[in-house]
CSV table of C-alpha atoms in Angstrom, one decimal:
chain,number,residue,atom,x,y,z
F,1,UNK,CA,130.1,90.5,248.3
F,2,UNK,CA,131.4,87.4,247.2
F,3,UNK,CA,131.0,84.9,250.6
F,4,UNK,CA,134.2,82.2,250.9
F,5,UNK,CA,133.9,78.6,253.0
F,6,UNK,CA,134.4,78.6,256.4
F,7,UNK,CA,137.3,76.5,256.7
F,8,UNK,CA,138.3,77.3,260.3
F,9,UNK,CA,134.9,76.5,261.2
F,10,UNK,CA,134.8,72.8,259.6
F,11,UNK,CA,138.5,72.0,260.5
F,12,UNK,CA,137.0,72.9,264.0
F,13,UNK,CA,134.2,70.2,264.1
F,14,UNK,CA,136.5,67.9,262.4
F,15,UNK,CA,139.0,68.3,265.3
F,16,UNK,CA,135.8,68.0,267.7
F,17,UNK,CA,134.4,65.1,266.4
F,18,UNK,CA,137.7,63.2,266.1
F,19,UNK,CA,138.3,64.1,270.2
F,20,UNK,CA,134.9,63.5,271.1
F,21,UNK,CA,135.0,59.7,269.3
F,22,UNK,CA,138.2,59.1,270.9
F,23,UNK,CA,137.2,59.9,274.3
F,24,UNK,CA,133.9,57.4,274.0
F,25,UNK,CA,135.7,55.1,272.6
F,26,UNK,CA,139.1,55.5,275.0
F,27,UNK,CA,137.8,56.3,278.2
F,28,UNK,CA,139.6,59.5,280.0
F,29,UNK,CA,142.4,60.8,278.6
F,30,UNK,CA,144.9,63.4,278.9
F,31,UNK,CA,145.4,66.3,276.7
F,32,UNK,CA,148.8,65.2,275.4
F,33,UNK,CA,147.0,61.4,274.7
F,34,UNK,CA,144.4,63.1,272.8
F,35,UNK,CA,146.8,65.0,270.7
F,36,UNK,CA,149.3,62.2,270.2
F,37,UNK,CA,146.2,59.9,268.9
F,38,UNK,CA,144.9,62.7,266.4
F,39,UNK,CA,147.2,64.2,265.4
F,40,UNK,CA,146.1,67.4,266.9
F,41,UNK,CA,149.2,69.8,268.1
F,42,UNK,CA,149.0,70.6,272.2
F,43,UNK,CA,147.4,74.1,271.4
F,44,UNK,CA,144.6,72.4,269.2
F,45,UNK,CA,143.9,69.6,271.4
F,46,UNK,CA,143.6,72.2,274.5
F,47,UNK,CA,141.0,74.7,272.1
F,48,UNK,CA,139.2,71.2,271.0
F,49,UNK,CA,138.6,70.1,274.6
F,50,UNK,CA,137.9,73.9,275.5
F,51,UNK,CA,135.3,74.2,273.2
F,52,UNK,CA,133.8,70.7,274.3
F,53,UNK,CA,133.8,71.9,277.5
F,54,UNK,CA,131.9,74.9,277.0
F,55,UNK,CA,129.2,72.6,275.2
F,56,UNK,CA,128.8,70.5,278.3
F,57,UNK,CA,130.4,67.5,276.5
F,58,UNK,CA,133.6,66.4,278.7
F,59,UNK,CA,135.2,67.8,282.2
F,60,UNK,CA,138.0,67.0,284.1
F,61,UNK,CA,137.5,63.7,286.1
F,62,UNK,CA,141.0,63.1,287.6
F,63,UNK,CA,144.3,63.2,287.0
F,64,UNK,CA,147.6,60.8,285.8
F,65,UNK,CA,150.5,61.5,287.3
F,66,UNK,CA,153.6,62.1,285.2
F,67,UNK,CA,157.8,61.2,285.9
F,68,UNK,CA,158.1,65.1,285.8
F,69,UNK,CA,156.4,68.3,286.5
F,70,UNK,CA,152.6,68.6,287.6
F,71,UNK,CA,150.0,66.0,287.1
F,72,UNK,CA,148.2,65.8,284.0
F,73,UNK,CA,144.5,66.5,284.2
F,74,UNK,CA,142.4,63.5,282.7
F,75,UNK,CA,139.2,64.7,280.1
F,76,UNK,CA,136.2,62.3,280.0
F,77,UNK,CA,132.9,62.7,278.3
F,78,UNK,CA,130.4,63.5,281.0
F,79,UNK,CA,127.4,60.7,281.1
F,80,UNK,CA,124.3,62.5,281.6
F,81,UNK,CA,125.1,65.2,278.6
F,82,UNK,CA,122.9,62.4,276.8
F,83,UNK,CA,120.6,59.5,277.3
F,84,UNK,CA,119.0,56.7,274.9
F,85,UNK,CA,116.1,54.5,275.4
F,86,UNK,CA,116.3,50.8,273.6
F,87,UNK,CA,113.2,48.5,273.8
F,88,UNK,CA,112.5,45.0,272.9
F,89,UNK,CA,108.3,44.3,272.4
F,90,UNK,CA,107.1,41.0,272.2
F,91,UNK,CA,103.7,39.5,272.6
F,92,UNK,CA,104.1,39.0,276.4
F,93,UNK,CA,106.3,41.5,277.2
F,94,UNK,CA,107.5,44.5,276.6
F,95,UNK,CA,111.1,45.3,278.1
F,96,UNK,CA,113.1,49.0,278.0
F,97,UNK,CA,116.3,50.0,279.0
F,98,UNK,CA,117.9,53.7,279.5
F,99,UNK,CA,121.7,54.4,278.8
F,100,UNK,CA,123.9,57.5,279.0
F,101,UNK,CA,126.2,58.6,276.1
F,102,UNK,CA,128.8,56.1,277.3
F,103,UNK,CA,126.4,53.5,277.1
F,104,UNK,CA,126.0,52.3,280.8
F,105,UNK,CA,122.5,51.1,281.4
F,106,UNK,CA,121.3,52.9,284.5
F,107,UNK,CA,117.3,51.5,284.3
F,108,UNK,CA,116.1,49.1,282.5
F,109,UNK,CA,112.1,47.7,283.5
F,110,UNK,CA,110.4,44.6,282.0
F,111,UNK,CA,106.1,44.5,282.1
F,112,UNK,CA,103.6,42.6,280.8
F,113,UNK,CA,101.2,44.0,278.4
F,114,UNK,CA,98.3,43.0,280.3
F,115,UNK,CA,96.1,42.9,277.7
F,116,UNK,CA,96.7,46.3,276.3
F,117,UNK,CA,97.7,46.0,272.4
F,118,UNK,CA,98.2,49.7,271.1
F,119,UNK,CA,101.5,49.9,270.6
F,120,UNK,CA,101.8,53.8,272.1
F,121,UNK,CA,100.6,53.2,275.0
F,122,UNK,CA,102.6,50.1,275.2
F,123,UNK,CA,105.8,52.3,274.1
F,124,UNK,CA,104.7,55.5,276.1
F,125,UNK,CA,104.2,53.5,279.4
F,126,UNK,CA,107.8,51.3,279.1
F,127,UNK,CA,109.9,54.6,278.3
F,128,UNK,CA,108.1,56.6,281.4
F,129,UNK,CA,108.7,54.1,283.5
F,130,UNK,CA,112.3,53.4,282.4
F,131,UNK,CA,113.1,56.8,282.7
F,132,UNK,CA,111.5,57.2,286.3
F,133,UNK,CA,113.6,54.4,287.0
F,134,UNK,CA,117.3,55.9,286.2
F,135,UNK,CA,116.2,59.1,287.3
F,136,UNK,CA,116.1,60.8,283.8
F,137,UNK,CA,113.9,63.2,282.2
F,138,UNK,CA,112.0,62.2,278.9
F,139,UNK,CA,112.9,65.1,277.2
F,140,UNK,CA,116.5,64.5,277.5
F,141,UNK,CA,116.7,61.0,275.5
F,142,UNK,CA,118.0,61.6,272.1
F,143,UNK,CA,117.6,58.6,270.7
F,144,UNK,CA,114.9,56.0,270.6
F,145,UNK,CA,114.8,52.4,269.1
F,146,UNK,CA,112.2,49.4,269.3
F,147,UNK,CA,113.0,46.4,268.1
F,148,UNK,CA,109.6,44.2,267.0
F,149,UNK,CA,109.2,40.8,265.4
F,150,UNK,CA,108.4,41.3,261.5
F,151,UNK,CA,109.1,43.2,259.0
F,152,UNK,CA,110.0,47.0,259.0
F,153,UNK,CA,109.9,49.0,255.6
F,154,UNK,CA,113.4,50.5,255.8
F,155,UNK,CA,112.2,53.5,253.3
F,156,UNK,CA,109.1,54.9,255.8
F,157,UNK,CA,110.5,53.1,259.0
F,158,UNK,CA,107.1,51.3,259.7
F,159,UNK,CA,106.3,47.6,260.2
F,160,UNK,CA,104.6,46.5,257.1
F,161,UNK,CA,103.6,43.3,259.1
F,162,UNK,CA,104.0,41.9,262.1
F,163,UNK,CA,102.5,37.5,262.7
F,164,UNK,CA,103.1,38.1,266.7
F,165,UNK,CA,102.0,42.2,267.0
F,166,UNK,CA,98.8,42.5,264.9
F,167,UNK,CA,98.5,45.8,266.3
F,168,UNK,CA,102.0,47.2,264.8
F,169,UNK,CA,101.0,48.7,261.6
F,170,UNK,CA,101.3,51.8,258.9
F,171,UNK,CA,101.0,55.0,260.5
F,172,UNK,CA,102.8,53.4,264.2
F,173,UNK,CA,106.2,55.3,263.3
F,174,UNK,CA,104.8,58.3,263.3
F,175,UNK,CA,102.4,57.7,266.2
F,176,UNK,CA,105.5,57.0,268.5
F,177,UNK,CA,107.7,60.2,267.1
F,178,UNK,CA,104.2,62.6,268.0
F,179,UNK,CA,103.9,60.8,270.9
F,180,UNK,CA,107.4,60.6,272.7
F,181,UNK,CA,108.2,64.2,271.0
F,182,UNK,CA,111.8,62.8,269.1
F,183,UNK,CA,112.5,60.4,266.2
F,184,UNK,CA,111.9,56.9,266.6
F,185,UNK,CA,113.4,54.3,265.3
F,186,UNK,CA,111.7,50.6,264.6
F,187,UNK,CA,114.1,48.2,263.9
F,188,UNK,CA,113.4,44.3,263.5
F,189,UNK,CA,114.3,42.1,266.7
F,190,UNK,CA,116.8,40.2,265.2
F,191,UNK,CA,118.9,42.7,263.0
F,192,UNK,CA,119.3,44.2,266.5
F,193,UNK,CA,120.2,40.7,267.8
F,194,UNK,CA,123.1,41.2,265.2
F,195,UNK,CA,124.0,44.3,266.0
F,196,UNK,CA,124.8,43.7,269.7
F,197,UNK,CA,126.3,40.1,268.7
F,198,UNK,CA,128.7,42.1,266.6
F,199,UNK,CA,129.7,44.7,269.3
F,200,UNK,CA,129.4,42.6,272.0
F,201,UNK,CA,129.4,39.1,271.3
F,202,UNK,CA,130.4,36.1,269.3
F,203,UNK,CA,130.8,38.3,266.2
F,204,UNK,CA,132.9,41.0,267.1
F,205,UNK,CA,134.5,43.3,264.7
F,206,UNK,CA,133.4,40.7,262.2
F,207,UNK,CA,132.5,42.1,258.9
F,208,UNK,CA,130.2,39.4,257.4
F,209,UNK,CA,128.0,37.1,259.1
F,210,UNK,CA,124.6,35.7,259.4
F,211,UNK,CA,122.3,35.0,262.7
F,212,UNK,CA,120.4,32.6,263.3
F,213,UNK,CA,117.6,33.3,265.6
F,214,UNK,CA,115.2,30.5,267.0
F,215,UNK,CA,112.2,31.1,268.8
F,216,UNK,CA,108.8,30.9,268.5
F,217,UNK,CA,109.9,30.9,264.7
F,218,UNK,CA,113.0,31.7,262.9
F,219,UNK,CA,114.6,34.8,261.5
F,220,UNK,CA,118.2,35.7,260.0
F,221,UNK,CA,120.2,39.1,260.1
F,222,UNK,CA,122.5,39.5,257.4
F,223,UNK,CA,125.5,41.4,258.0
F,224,UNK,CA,127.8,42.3,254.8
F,225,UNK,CA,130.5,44.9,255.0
F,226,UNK,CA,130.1,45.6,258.0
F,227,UNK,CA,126.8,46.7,257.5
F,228,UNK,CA,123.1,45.1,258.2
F,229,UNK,CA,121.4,44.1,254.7
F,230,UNK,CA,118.0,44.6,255.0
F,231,UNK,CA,116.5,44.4,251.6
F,232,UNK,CA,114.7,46.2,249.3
F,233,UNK,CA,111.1,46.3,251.5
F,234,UNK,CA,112.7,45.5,254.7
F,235,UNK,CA,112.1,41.5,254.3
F,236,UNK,CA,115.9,40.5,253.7
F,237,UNK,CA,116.2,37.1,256.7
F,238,UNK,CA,112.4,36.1,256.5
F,239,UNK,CA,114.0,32.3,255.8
F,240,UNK,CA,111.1,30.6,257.4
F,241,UNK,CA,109.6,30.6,254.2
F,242,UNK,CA,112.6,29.0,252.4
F,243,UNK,CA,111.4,25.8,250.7
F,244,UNK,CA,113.1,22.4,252.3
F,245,UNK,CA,112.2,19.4,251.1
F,246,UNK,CA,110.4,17.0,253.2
F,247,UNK,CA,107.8,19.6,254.3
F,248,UNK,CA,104.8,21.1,252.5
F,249,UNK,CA,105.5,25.3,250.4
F,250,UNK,CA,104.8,27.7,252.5
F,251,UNK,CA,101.2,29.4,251.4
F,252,UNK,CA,99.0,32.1,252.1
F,253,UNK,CA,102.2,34.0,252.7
F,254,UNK,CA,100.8,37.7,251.9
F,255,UNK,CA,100.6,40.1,254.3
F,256,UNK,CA,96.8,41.7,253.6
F,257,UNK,CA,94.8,43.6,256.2
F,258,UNK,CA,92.7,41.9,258.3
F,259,UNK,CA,94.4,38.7,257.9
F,260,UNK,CA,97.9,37.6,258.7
F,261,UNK,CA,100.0,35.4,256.6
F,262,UNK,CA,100.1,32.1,257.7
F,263,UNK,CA,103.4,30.3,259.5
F,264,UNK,CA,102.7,26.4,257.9
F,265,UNK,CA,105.3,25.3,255.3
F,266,UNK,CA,108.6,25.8,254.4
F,267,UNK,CA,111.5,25.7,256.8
F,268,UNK,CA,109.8,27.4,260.1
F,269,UNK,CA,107.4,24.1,259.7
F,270,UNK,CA,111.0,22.2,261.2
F,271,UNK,CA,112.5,24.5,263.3
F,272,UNK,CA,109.7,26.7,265.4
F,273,UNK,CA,109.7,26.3,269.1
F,274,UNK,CA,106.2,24.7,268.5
F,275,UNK,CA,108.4,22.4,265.8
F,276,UNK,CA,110.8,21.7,268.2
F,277,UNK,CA,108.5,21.1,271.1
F,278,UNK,CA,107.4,18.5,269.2
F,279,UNK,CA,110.0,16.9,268.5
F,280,UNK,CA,111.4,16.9,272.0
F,281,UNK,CA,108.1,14.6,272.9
F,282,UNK,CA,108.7,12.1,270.8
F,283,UNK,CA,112.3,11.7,271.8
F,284,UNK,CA,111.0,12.0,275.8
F,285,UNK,CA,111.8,15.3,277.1
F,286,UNK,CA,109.1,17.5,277.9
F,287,UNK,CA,109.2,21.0,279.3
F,288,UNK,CA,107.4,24.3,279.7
F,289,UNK,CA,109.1,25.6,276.7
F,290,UNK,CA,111.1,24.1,273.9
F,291,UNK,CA,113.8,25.7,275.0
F,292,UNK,CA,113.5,23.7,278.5
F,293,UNK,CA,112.8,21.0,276.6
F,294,UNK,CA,116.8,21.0,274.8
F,295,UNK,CA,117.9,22.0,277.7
F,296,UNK,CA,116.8,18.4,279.0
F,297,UNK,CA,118.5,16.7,276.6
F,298,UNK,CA,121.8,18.9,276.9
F,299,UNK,CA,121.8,17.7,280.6
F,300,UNK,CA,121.1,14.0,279.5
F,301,UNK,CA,124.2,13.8,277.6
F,302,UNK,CA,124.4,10.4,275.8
F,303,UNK,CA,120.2,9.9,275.8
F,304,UNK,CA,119.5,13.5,274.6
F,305,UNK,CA,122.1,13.3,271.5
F,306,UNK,CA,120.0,12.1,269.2
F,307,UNK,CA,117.1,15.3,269.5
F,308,UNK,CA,120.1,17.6,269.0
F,309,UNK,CA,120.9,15.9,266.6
F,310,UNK,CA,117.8,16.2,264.7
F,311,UNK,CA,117.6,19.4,265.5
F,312,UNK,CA,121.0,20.8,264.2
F,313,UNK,CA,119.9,18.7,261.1
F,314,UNK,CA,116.7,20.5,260.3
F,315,UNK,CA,118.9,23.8,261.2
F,316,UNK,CA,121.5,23.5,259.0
F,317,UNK,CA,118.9,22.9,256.1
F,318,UNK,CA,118.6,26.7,256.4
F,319,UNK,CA,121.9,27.4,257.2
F,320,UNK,CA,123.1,26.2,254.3
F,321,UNK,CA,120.8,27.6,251.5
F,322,UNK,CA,121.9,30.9,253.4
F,323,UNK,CA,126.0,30.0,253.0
F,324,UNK,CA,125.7,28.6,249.1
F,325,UNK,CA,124.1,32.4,248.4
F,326,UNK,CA,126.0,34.4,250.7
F,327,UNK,CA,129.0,32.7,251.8
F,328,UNK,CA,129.3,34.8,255.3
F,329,UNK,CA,132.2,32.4,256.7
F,330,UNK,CA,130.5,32.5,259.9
F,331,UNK,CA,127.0,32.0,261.7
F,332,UNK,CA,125.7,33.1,265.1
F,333,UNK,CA,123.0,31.0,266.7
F,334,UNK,CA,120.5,32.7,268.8
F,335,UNK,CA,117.4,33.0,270.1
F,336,UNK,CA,115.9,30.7,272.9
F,337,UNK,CA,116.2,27.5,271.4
F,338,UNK,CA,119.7,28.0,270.4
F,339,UNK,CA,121.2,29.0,273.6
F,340,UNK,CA,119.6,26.2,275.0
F,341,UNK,CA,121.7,23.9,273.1
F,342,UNK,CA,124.7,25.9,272.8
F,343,UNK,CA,128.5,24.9,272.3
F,344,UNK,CA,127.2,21.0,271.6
F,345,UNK,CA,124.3,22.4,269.1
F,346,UNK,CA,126.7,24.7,267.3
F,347,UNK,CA,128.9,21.9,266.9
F,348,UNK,CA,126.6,19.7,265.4
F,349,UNK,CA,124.7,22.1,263.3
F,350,UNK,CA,128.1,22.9,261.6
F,351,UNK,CA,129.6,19.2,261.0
F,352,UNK,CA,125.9,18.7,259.4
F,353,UNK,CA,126.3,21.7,257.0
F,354,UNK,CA,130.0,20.5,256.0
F,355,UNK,CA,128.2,17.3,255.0
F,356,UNK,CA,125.6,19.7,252.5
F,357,UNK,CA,127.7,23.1,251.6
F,358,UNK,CA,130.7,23.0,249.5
F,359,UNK,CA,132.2,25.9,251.5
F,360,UNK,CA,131.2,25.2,255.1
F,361,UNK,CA,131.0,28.2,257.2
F,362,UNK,CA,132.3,28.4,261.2
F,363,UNK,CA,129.1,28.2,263.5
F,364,UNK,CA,128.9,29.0,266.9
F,365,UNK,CA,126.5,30.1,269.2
F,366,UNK,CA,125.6,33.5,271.0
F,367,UNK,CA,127.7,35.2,273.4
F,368,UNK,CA,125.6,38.3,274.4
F,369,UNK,CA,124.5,38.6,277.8
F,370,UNK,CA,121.0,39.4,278.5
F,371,UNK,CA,118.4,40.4,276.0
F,372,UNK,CA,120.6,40.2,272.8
F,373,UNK,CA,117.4,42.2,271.0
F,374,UNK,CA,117.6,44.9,274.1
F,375,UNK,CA,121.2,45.5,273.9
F,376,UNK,CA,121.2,45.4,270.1
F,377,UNK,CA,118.3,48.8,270.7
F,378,UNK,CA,120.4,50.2,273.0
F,379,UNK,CA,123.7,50.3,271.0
F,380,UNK,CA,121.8,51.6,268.1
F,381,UNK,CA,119.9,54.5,269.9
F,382,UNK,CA,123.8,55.5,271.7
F,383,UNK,CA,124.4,55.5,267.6
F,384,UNK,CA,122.4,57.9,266.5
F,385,UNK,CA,122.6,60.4,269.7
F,386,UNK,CA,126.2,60.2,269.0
F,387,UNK,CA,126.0,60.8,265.8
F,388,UNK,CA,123.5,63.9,266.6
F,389,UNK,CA,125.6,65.2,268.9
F,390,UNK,CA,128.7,65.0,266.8
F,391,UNK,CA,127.0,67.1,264.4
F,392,UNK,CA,125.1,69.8,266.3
């Protein structure tokens, strides 16, 4: 018996999915507003939202009142048919957050690792306690995503090296997913830096920029099309090791067990926290951080010009070997450090490139409230739950 395509039934999750993305990314609508946006006649829209319904997907959460006849009942997609956990690990902390399908954070706990270094237990303990927090049940997050410093292979999803989390290895991926009973995704900090800076920040909607994160050393995200660019073996933005003059090559820069590539040389020996630290002292501020430290000199105005200065020098050394290659148009600044010196750093980091790059690009700093790398994990969990439930 010869079997024919079920048509009906993909027009069906067509018509789902389109109502279901418009009502995330509307708010509560009527059934006449959904039709009129998709398209979808008034008997379609009411079997779409019928059918969504019965899933557990939207309900009725009000109503908008009309010139004539009754009021119209408003649809919305109902929060807890879906959670996501996003988590930023560091070296002295480890912070998670849990979200519903709309993506409004309803716990989010920060600890220190206390010594502990295996990266499940770290994980494990973070999520439970998150979850506790908002009231949720860890069986019904479906999605999960950890951003860590280093490199992540983007072909097996592990970290293939990691300077700050020695611990975070081959094999940690699949640890997690056995673990927490669900995918996991790893994602490095600072693509999901980008990723929030792009939804949420100083780079929304844009399709192709580069961020600049400085901490305790210094990474880049590379958006193109719209999309993150991470490279062949995940290593796309490791620009610490870019080769400035003035300062010694980077060396010893191979990741091989038991020892950990070395951070001397290159352009993370001029702008590093410990770098800028530095720095800082010799032009008189001092402070429990470096970022304290340009914060000093922000607050000094005339007398702390000349370490921002300097600083947005040595920055737009890396900025623009990035621009001549890329030509992104525009760069976020991020990171500790950067925010620190904000609007006045941005400024002169971008007058200085103009003086090096033929085509200078527009630089300005983050605008991301919070933990840029916890919001960035967040929005990228509420991705792929969406995405799974869009499909199921």
């Amino acid at each position: 018996m010869e079997r024919r395509p079920g048509v009906p039934r993909l027009l069906r999750e067509i018509n789902d999915r389109a109502a279901l993305e418009l009502l995330l990314a509307s708010g509560p609508l009527t059934r006449g507003q959904i039709g009129q946006l998709t398209g979808l006649s008034k008997v379609t829209a009411s079997q779409t939202l019928a059918r969504l319904e019965e899933r557990g997907l939207v309900e009725v959460v009000g109503e908008q009142a009309g010139n004539r006849g009754p009021n119209a009942a408003l649809y919305g997609v109902i929060p807890s048919c879906a959670y996501v956990a996003g988590l930023d690990v560091g070296p002295d902390r480890v912070s998670a957050a849990i979200a519903d399908i709309n993506g409004h954070i309803v716990a989010e706990v920060t600890a220190s690792p206390d010594g502990a270094d295996d990266p499940v237990s770290l994980v494990h303990s973070a999520v439970v306690k998150a979850c506790r927090g908002g009231k949720v049940a860890l069986s019904r997050l479906r999605g999960v995503v950890i951003g860590t410093p280093g490199v992540v292979d983007p072909r097996t999803g592990d970290v293939r090296f990691s300077f700050d989390l020695p611990q975070w290895h081959e094999g940690i991926h699949e640890a997690l997913a056995r673990d927490l009973r669900r995918d996991v995704t790893i994602e490095n900090d600072v693509n999901l830096a980008a990723i929030a800076e792009r939804a949420r920040g100083a780079a929304r909607e844009a399709d192709d920029f580069v961020l600049v994160w400085v901490g305790r050393g210094i990474g880049l995200a590379v958006v193109l099309g719209g999309r993150l660019h991470r490279g062949r073996s995940g290593s796309a933005g490791e620009i610490g090791y870019l080769p400035v003059p003035g300062v010694p090559l980077a060396d010893d820069v191979r990741a091989i067990p038991g020892r950990l590539p070395s951070l001397r040389g290159g352009l993370q020996s001029l702008v590093s926290s410990e770098a800028v630290g530095e720095l800082a002292r010799e032009h008189g501020f001092a402070g429990a951080t470096a970022a304290d430290c340009v914060t000093a000199a922000v607050a000094a105005g005339a007398a702390g010009e000349p370490l921002l200065d300097e600083v947005a020098a040595r920055l737009a050394l890396g900025v623009a070997s990035v621009c001549v290659v890329l030509d992104p148009g525009l760069v976020v600044l991020a990171g500790e450090v950067c925010r620190a010196g904000g609007e006045g750093l941005a400024t002169r980091v971008e007058e200085a490139v103009a003086r090096i790059c033929p085509i200078p690009p527009q630089v300005i700093p983050s605008k991301v409230d919070g933990n840029p790398v916890l919001r960035g994990a967040v929005l990228a969990a509420l991705d792929q739950a969406r995405e799974e439930i869009f499909t199921a």
